[in-house]
Amino acid sequence: MPGRRIPTSETAEPLALGLESFSLREDSGDEATKGKTELKKELGLLEGVAIILGIIIGSGIFISPKGVLQETGSVGMSLTVWVLCGLLSMIGALCYAELGTSIPKSGGDYAYINTAFGSLPSFLFLWDANLIFVPTTNAIMGLTFAKYVIQPFFPDCNIPDSAVRLIAALSITFLTFINCWNVRLTTKLQDAFMVTKIGALLIVIIAGMVHLFMGNTQNFNNAFEGTSTEPGQIAVSFYSGIFSYAGWNYLNFMTEELKNPFVNLPRAIYISLPVVTLVYVLANVAYLAVLTPTALLASDAIAVTFADKLLSYGSWIMPILVALSAFGGLSVHIMTSSRLCFVGARQGHFPDCLALINYKCNTPTTSLVFLGLLSLMYLCTTDIYSLIEYASFVESMFILCSVAGLLYLRWKCPDMERPIKVNIIVPIVFLMICGFLVFLPLYVRPLEVGMGILITASGIPAYLICIYWKDKPAIITRALESLTIGSQQLFFSVKGD
């Protein structure tokens, strides 16, 4: 947004910052980057895989099976949806590998939509991302963590909503602080949380498969009996599945912090997605081998109900592992999504204060704090499934736009350098499936879909007033200047080089 020029690390104004002098941290061994305040290239292939797995395997697999089964109406169809969601994610990942290497900028979908379709569509994506699906996803993960943490203390009664909200708020606040402090610390924590994620799922899969191979196959008899024949409901069922797979495109938000992104970005995607799909399908088979559809639908903490029925005295470990899994997913989601806000502000689509980098920690502190506050607002409800439908519709709509941008750039800019170029059939198929998922739920979930469309449309006047209108009144300009200077002073931040 227009306003006073933010000082860079080399020309920072001591008066504006409220500091007499400072020295910048020099993390990189590269002479070209010493003395600069910028987002460092600290993420290799292992960290890239850990980030994707960390976001995808978060809270979704422990809550979404209920949503999928509820909409599909049968065990067989619910497993089919899980397989198809995995295949859809892999097809989408192929498209994003081309987009990420052809347009090697942080910000993911924002950068791709901006390159293909221009300023207004990319602003609407940024508007929706920061008002809907980023803070909503943070809230879902925080609530899942809170519910699993507190579940053992209320074994025979309802969990108090106020306690769940408080724990979720504390987790979001704490992890926002950690992300503001150090990127490396966040990725190291993520590596540790991966053990708990895989541990929880391995317990579910191994225990469930042993139970199944002992001859307990009755839950799979007449597996497709009761399947919903309503296309809109089937489309809605994909939303819960897609939410569990969500995150396969989030490493694209951090392209500028990835070492050798042309190689490591596609490799990280290709390694992660098949692993996740296999694990998710096996986990759902395990759930349904132990729990009847009725029992699964009645549970708000599926993994705990599973453990209580099958593991007896060892069931206490399950809520701990699931809670840590959700906690790790929340941490890495906060880290990656803040880069989207940061890049949008750097391009002038959000206030300048959100494009600042803390000169001591080299993290986008103001963007992290901003998204943290928005995430706390979404804790006004503890209905996780409504939040999932609300966020998934809008996110699917813009993924549709990004892949449409790939096809548009193939036509408009055929000579663009494309280190990875997928077969043209891949984005066309993905576009058709996404179109089905976006438009069919319009009459099944009119309130959730309508609210998503309404918030998206509200971004148009916001764009006209804040971006398109260049000659703003002096009072608005001064307010933006004060906000920028105040943010610099409060968060010890300057504009990156």
XYZ file of C-alpha atoms in Angstrom:
497
model
C 0.000 0.000 0.000
C 1.213 3.537 -0.638
C 2.823 5.341 2.230
C 6.191 6.318 3.571
C 9.106 4.365 2.094
C 10.182 1.681 4.509
C 13.896 1.882 5.254
C 15.921 -1.140 4.182
C 18.565 -2.750 6.323
C 21.250 -0.561 4.747
C 19.397 2.757 4.942
C 17.316 2.286 8.063
C 16.480 5.520 9.866
C 17.498 5.260 13.547
C 14.875 7.837 14.569
C 12.028 5.902 12.940
C 13.183 2.663 14.485
C 13.768 4.154 17.910
C 17.304 2.698 17.874
C 20.663 4.403 17.940
C 22.466 1.655 16.108
C 22.215 -2.010 15.317
C 24.084 -4.782 13.563
C 22.433 -7.376 11.370
C 22.714 -11.061 11.991
C 24.906 -12.828 9.444
C 23.643 -16.375 9.256
C 24.741 -17.209 5.803
C 28.242 -18.082 4.815
C 27.656 -16.531 1.406
C 29.484 -13.206 1.165
C 26.785 -11.818 -1.094
C 24.177 -12.164 1.632
C 26.202 -10.965 4.628
C 24.944 -7.801 6.253
C 21.529 -8.121 4.659
C 18.147 -8.552 6.252
C 16.328 -11.125 4.187
C 14.705 -14.534 4.313
C 17.599 -16.994 4.286
C 17.919 -20.075 2.060
C 18.012 -22.541 4.943
C 15.719 -25.321 3.727
C 17.053 -28.397 1.917
C 15.266 -31.461 0.512
C 14.855 -33.101 3.930
C 13.347 -29.942 5.404
C 11.116 -29.582 2.328
C 9.762 -33.116 2.723
C 9.349 -32.555 6.483
C 7.400 -29.334 5.855
C 4.992 -30.970 3.386
C 4.499 -34.063 5.545
C 4.276 -31.861 8.628
C 1.446 -29.774 7.197
C -0.460 -32.627 5.561
C -0.150 -35.083 8.457
C -1.431 -32.721 11.089
C -4.925 -32.918 12.453
C -6.962 -33.897 9.387
C -6.507 -37.665 9.427
C -7.702 -37.763 13.046
C -10.922 -35.782 12.458
C -11.850 -35.914 8.745
C -12.828 -39.624 8.458
C -16.057 -38.740 10.252
C -16.882 -35.959 7.762
C -16.164 -38.143 4.729
C -18.240 -41.082 6.015
C -21.092 -38.785 7.036
C -21.487 -37.377 3.513
C -20.787 -40.526 1.476
C -23.053 -42.751 3.555
C -21.041 -45.976 3.194
C -17.712 -47.531 4.142
C -16.798 -48.421 0.560
C -17.507 -44.989 -0.857
C -15.657 -43.248 1.969
C -12.495 -45.292 1.227
C -12.937 -44.516 -2.477
C -13.045 -40.788 -1.675
C -9.815 -41.075 0.356
C -8.036 -42.759 -2.574
C -9.387 -40.210 -5.068
C -8.380 -37.287 -2.831
C -4.841 -38.672 -2.774
C -4.774 -39.054 -6.563
C -6.211 -35.547 -6.967
C -3.504 -34.155 -4.698
C -0.804 -35.922 -6.718
C -2.206 -34.545 -9.986
C -2.336 -31.082 -8.429
C 1.213 -31.488 -7.123
C 2.448 -32.177 -10.670
C 0.839 -28.922 -11.831
C 2.343 -26.988 -8.917
C 5.796 -28.448 -9.615
C 5.618 -26.785 -13.042
C 4.244 -23.539 -11.615
C 6.800 -23.460 -8.784
C 9.802 -23.944 -11.064
C 8.492 -21.682 -13.864
C 7.610 -18.868 -11.444
C 10.220 -19.318 -8.669
C 8.766 -16.765 -6.266
C 7.568 -17.149 -2.695
C 3.834 -16.781 -2.191
C 2.643 -19.862 -4.085
C -0.801 -19.338 -5.613
C -0.548 -15.582 -5.111
C 2.530 -15.353 -7.341
C 1.052 -17.680 -9.984
C -2.328 -15.929 -10.198
C -0.600 -12.538 -10.285
C 1.675 -13.620 -13.148
C -1.163 -15.164 -15.150
C -4.149 -12.908 -14.496
C -2.849 -9.706 -12.945
C -3.324 -7.637 -9.838
C -7.025 -7.910 -8.937
C -7.386 -11.727 -8.996
C -4.162 -12.156 -7.031
C -5.355 -9.588 -4.480
C -8.637 -11.490 -4.070
C -6.660 -14.656 -3.390
C -4.576 -12.814 -0.804
C -7.747 -11.332 0.699
C -9.430 -14.726 1.034
C -6.286 -16.485 2.195
C -5.750 -14.100 5.076
C -9.422 -13.672 5.992
C -10.616 -17.254 5.503
C -8.594 -20.372 4.870
C -5.232 -19.586 6.514
C -6.560 -18.442 9.925
C -9.396 -20.985 9.710
C -6.928 -23.833 9.210
C -4.833 -22.546 12.111
C -7.966 -22.494 14.268
C -8.914 -26.060 13.218
C -5.462 -27.379 14.097
C -5.458 -25.482 17.406
C -8.901 -26.841 18.315
C -7.905 -30.391 17.374
C -4.800 -30.149 19.564
C -6.883 -28.775 22.438
C -9.597 -31.454 22.165
C -7.124 -34.319 22.197
C -5.106 -32.804 25.064
C -8.145 -32.313 27.272
C -10.103 -35.449 26.263
C -8.512 -37.760 28.923
C -9.652 -35.411 31.705
C -13.314 -35.683 30.644
C -13.754 -39.391 29.804
C -17.472 -39.606 30.590
C -18.781 -36.098 29.939
C -18.736 -33.289 27.390
C -15.576 -31.211 27.070
C -16.115 -27.538 28.098
C -15.931 -25.303 25.014
C -14.231 -22.521 26.976
C -11.378 -24.833 27.992
C -10.899 -26.012 24.400
C -10.806 -22.420 23.120
C -8.319 -21.341 25.796
C -5.880 -24.168 25.103
C -6.190 -23.594 21.325
C -5.504 -19.875 21.800
C -2.438 -20.571 23.962
C -1.046 -23.012 21.379
C -1.483 -20.562 18.489
C 0.118 -17.748 20.509
C 3.075 -19.873 21.628
C 3.842 -21.230 18.155
C 3.524 -17.769 16.604
C 6.192 -16.599 19.070
C 8.489 -19.540 18.208
C 8.117 -18.798 14.487
C 8.943 -15.145 15.118
C 12.060 -16.172 17.014
C 13.832 -18.594 14.661
C 13.085 -20.484 11.430
C 15.666 -23.170 12.154
C 14.164 -23.841 15.584
C 10.750 -24.300 13.958
C 12.101 -26.796 11.403
C 13.994 -28.711 14.104
C 10.833 -28.932 16.181
C 9.050 -30.129 13.057
C 11.559 -32.961 12.635
C 10.826 -34.033 16.229
C 7.057 -33.811 15.757
C 7.320 -36.021 12.671
C 8.197 -38.920 14.978
C 4.948 -38.464 16.921
C 2.884 -38.115 13.737
C 4.262 -41.275 12.196
C 4.121 -43.030 15.580
C 0.420 -42.292 16.073
C -0.465 -43.435 12.552
C 1.682 -46.573 12.786
C -0.085 -47.555 16.003
C -3.458 -47.078 14.308
C -2.447 -48.923 11.118
C -0.658 -51.872 12.762
C -3.300 -52.394 15.462
C -6.124 -52.062 12.935
C -4.551 -54.443 10.433
C -3.873 -57.070 13.104
C -7.520 -56.774 14.175
C -8.643 -57.095 10.537
C -6.443 -60.128 9.776
C -7.818 -61.877 12.854
C -11.050 -62.165 10.885
C -12.909 -59.042 12.000
C -14.133 -58.064 8.552
C -17.816 -57.550 9.354
C -17.631 -53.749 8.955
C -16.662 -54.232 5.296
C -19.584 -56.498 4.420
C -21.817 -54.809 1.837
C -19.313 -51.954 1.852
C -21.235 -49.750 -0.587
C -24.658 -50.209 0.973
C -26.251 -46.834 1.751
C -23.967 -44.835 -0.557
C -25.280 -41.351 -1.221
C -26.490 -40.825 -4.783
C -26.507 -37.020 -4.460
C -23.574 -35.549 -6.481
C -23.479 -32.449 -4.287
C -23.039 -34.516 -1.124
C -20.244 -36.530 -2.726
C -18.536 -33.243 -3.634
C -18.888 -32.035 -0.034
C -17.369 -35.314 1.207
C -14.258 -34.470 -0.811
C -13.862 -31.284 1.228
C -13.076 -33.246 4.404
C -10.686 -35.485 2.476
C -9.037 -32.582 0.707
C -8.613 -30.803 4.042
C -6.623 -33.791 5.319
C -4.374 -33.667 2.239
C -4.154 -29.859 2.321
C -0.599 -28.568 2.415
C 0.880 -30.279 -0.637
C 1.232 -26.825 -2.248
C 2.463 -24.932 0.832
C 6.183 -25.454 0.218
C 5.650 -23.253 -2.863
C 4.998 -20.372 -0.432
C 8.637 -20.631 0.706
C 10.450 -21.002 -2.630
C 12.870 -18.152 -1.828
C 13.990 -19.950 1.366
C 14.561 -23.294 -0.380
C 18.038 -24.335 -1.454
C 18.164 -25.229 -5.161
C 14.373 -24.917 -5.564
C 14.341 -26.188 -9.161
C 15.474 -29.584 -7.886
C 14.283 -29.753 -4.290
C 10.746 -28.385 -4.762
C 9.501 -31.081 -7.185
C 11.458 -33.840 -5.402
C 9.913 -32.918 -2.048
C 6.435 -33.034 -3.618
C 7.028 -36.344 -5.430
C 8.338 -38.035 -2.262
C 5.660 -36.738 0.077
C 2.367 -37.304 -1.755
C 2.544 -41.070 -2.460
C 3.636 -41.669 1.149
C 0.731 -39.636 2.533
C -1.845 -41.296 0.272
C -0.759 -44.798 1.276
C -0.702 -43.922 4.989
C -4.118 -42.223 4.882
C -5.877 -45.074 3.089
C -4.379 -47.662 5.460
C -5.325 -45.537 8.482
C -8.947 -45.342 7.321
C -9.075 -49.082 6.698
C -7.738 -49.554 10.245
C -10.314 -47.190 11.755
C -13.161 -48.966 9.991
C -11.833 -52.413 10.872
C -12.200 -51.583 14.580
C -15.055 -49.055 14.716
C -18.488 -49.533 13.222
C -19.712 -46.656 11.031
C -22.134 -45.704 13.819
C -19.349 -45.577 16.425
C -17.082 -43.577 14.126
C -19.814 -41.018 13.416
C -20.545 -40.653 17.129
C -16.929 -39.853 18.027
C -15.323 -36.387 18.096
C -11.884 -37.889 18.834
C -11.688 -40.884 16.506
C -8.152 -41.985 17.357
C -8.936 -41.935 21.090
C -12.132 -43.969 20.585
C -10.103 -46.387 18.437
C -7.424 -46.748 21.118
C -9.948 -47.143 23.949
C -11.588 -50.056 22.160
C -8.465 -51.853 20.966
C -5.437 -50.914 23.085
C -6.935 -51.136 26.558
C -4.252 -50.081 29.092
C -2.046 -48.552 26.405
C -4.787 -46.265 25.108
C -3.479 -43.294 27.140
C -0.646 -42.737 24.679
C -2.917 -42.058 21.682
C -4.307 -38.623 22.682
C -0.751 -37.505 23.502
C 0.596 -38.550 20.092
C -2.350 -37.040 18.195
C -2.122 -33.796 20.156
C 1.599 -33.502 19.372
C 0.864 -34.290 15.714
C -1.701 -31.476 15.516
C 0.690 -29.175 17.386
C 3.480 -29.853 14.874
C 1.126 -29.341 11.917
C -0.019 -26.038 13.378
C 3.578 -24.880 13.837
C 4.636 -25.480 10.242
C 1.344 -24.102 8.861
C 1.915 -20.841 10.756
C 5.440 -20.656 9.317
C 4.519 -21.234 5.662
C 1.284 -19.211 5.526
C 2.952 -16.114 7.002
C 5.175 -15.957 3.895
C 2.064 -15.520 1.764
C 1.032 -12.469 3.760
C 4.620 -11.153 3.663
C 4.972 -11.520 -0.123
C 1.583 -9.864 -0.740
C 2.609 -6.865 1.362
C 5.973 -6.682 -0.409
C 4.079 -6.413 -3.708
C 1.970 -3.530 -2.341
C -1.274 -5.480 -1.888
C -1.219 -5.284 1.909
C 0.036 -2.502 4.217
C 3.793 -1.919 4.152
C 4.133 -2.903 7.792
C 3.440 -6.547 6.868
C 6.473 -6.577 4.523
C 8.927 -5.972 7.374
C 11.563 -8.436 8.561
C 12.877 -8.556 12.120
C 16.538 -7.548 11.746
C 17.713 -9.800 14.599
C 15.840 -12.981 13.737
C 15.334 -12.579 9.966
C 11.671 -13.565 10.248
C 8.525 -11.771 8.954
C 7.395 -10.978 12.510
C 4.612 -8.521 11.675
C 2.979 -10.969 9.228
C 3.197 -13.756 11.797
C 1.593 -11.641 14.521
C -1.127 -10.386 12.150
C -2.144 -13.916 11.120
C -1.912 -15.087 14.718
C -4.470 -12.486 15.792
C -6.812 -13.424 12.923
C -6.510 -17.114 13.845
C -7.553 -16.329 17.412
C -10.711 -14.654 16.090
C -11.813 -17.918 14.436
C -11.844 -19.654 17.809
C -15.287 -18.142 18.391
C -16.670 -21.545 17.317
C -15.529 -25.068 18.130
C -17.511 -26.672 15.263
C -14.532 -28.037 13.341
C -16.539 -29.563 10.486
C -18.257 -26.285 9.584
C -14.847 -24.580 9.550
C -13.471 -27.298 7.251
C -16.281 -26.865 4.698
C -16.016 -23.083 4.959
C -12.267 -23.017 4.282
C -12.031 -25.882 1.777
C -14.507 -24.351 -0.693
C -12.605 -21.061 -0.950
C -9.186 -22.718 -1.120
C -10.376 -25.125 -3.843
C -11.703 -22.162 -5.818
C -8.287 -20.492 -5.928
C -6.389 -23.715 -6.607
C -8.695 -23.927 -9.628
C -7.562 -20.412 -10.627
C -3.867 -21.292 -10.240
C -4.105 -24.336 -12.497
C -6.184 -22.315 -14.981
C -3.257 -19.859 -14.900
C -0.888 -22.669 -15.879
C -2.989 -23.397 -18.985
C -3.303 -19.690 -19.765
C 0.482 -19.184 -19.561
C 1.037 -22.216 -21.807
C -1.057 -20.396 -24.428
C 0.015 -16.803 -23.769
C 3.725 -17.361 -22.999
C 4.761 -20.550 -24.838
C 8.465 -19.586 -24.673
C 8.536 -19.152 -20.869
C 11.324 -21.185 -19.291
C 9.783 -24.293 -17.741
C 12.309 -26.578 -15.998
C 9.419 -28.989 -15.419
C 6.665 -29.278 -18.028
C 3.821 -31.707 -17.395
C 1.654 -33.246 -20.089
C -1.173 -30.840 -20.991
C -3.749 -33.518 -20.086
C -2.723 -33.346 -16.400
C -3.834 -29.733 -15.714
C -6.975 -30.193 -17.879
C -8.081 -33.234 -15.839
C -7.305 -31.429 -12.580
C -9.267 -28.391 -13.736
C -12.340 -30.482 -14.560
C -12.290 -32.270 -11.183
C -11.780 -29.026 -9.260
C -14.668 -27.465 -11.171
C -16.905 -30.327 -10.030
C -15.827 -29.838 -6.398
C -16.260 -26.067 -6.456
C -19.622 -25.695 -8.185
C -21.689 -28.755 -7.186
C -21.838 -27.925 -3.435
C -23.542 -24.591 -4.218
C -26.999 -26.059 -3.511
C -25.936 -28.548 -0.784
C -24.100 -26.043 1.444
C -25.480 -22.665 0.303
C -24.636 -20.852 3.565
C -20.946 -21.856 3.726
C -20.442 -21.402 -0.031
C -22.401 -18.128 -0.047
C -20.306 -16.690 2.794
C -17.134 -17.645 0.953
C -18.312 -15.937 -2.235
C -19.483 -12.873 -0.269
C -16.122 -12.421 1.472
C -14.338 -12.863 -1.861
C -16.575 -10.212 -3.464
C -15.906 -7.822 -0.556
C -12.288 -7.815 -1.658
C -13.212 -5.913 -4.846
C -14.138 -2.593 -3.125
C -11.160 -3.125 -0.782
C -8.915 -3.379 -3.851
C -10.405 -0.284 -5.473
C -10.021 1.800 -2.321
C -6.675 0.540 -1.043
C -4.775 -0.375 -4.216
C -6.351 1.162 -7.319
C -7.038 4.571 -5.722
C -3.590 6.196 -5.839
C -4.284 9.720 -4.548
C -5.502 8.941 -1.065
C -6.387 11.659 1.450
C -3.511 12.843 3.611
C -5.112 11.424 6.758
C -5.014 7.855 5.335
C -1.416 8.260 4.160
C -0.336 9.543 7.578
C -2.156 6.669 9.288
C -0.305 4.135 7.117
C 3.006 5.873 7.830
C 2.326 5.783 11.573
C 1.395 2.091 11.352
C 4.627 1.305 9.529
C 6.841 3.273 11.934
C 5.043 1.830 14.941
C 5.548 -1.707 13.595
C 9.247 -1.018 13.017
C 9.651 0.158 16.588
C 7.531 -2.573 18.159
C 8.971 -5.523 16.228
C 12.543 -4.222 15.581
C 11.936 -4.656 11.869
C 13.136 -3.182 8.584
C 12.332 -3.834 4.953
C 14.213 -6.779 3.480
C 16.861 -6.345 0.806
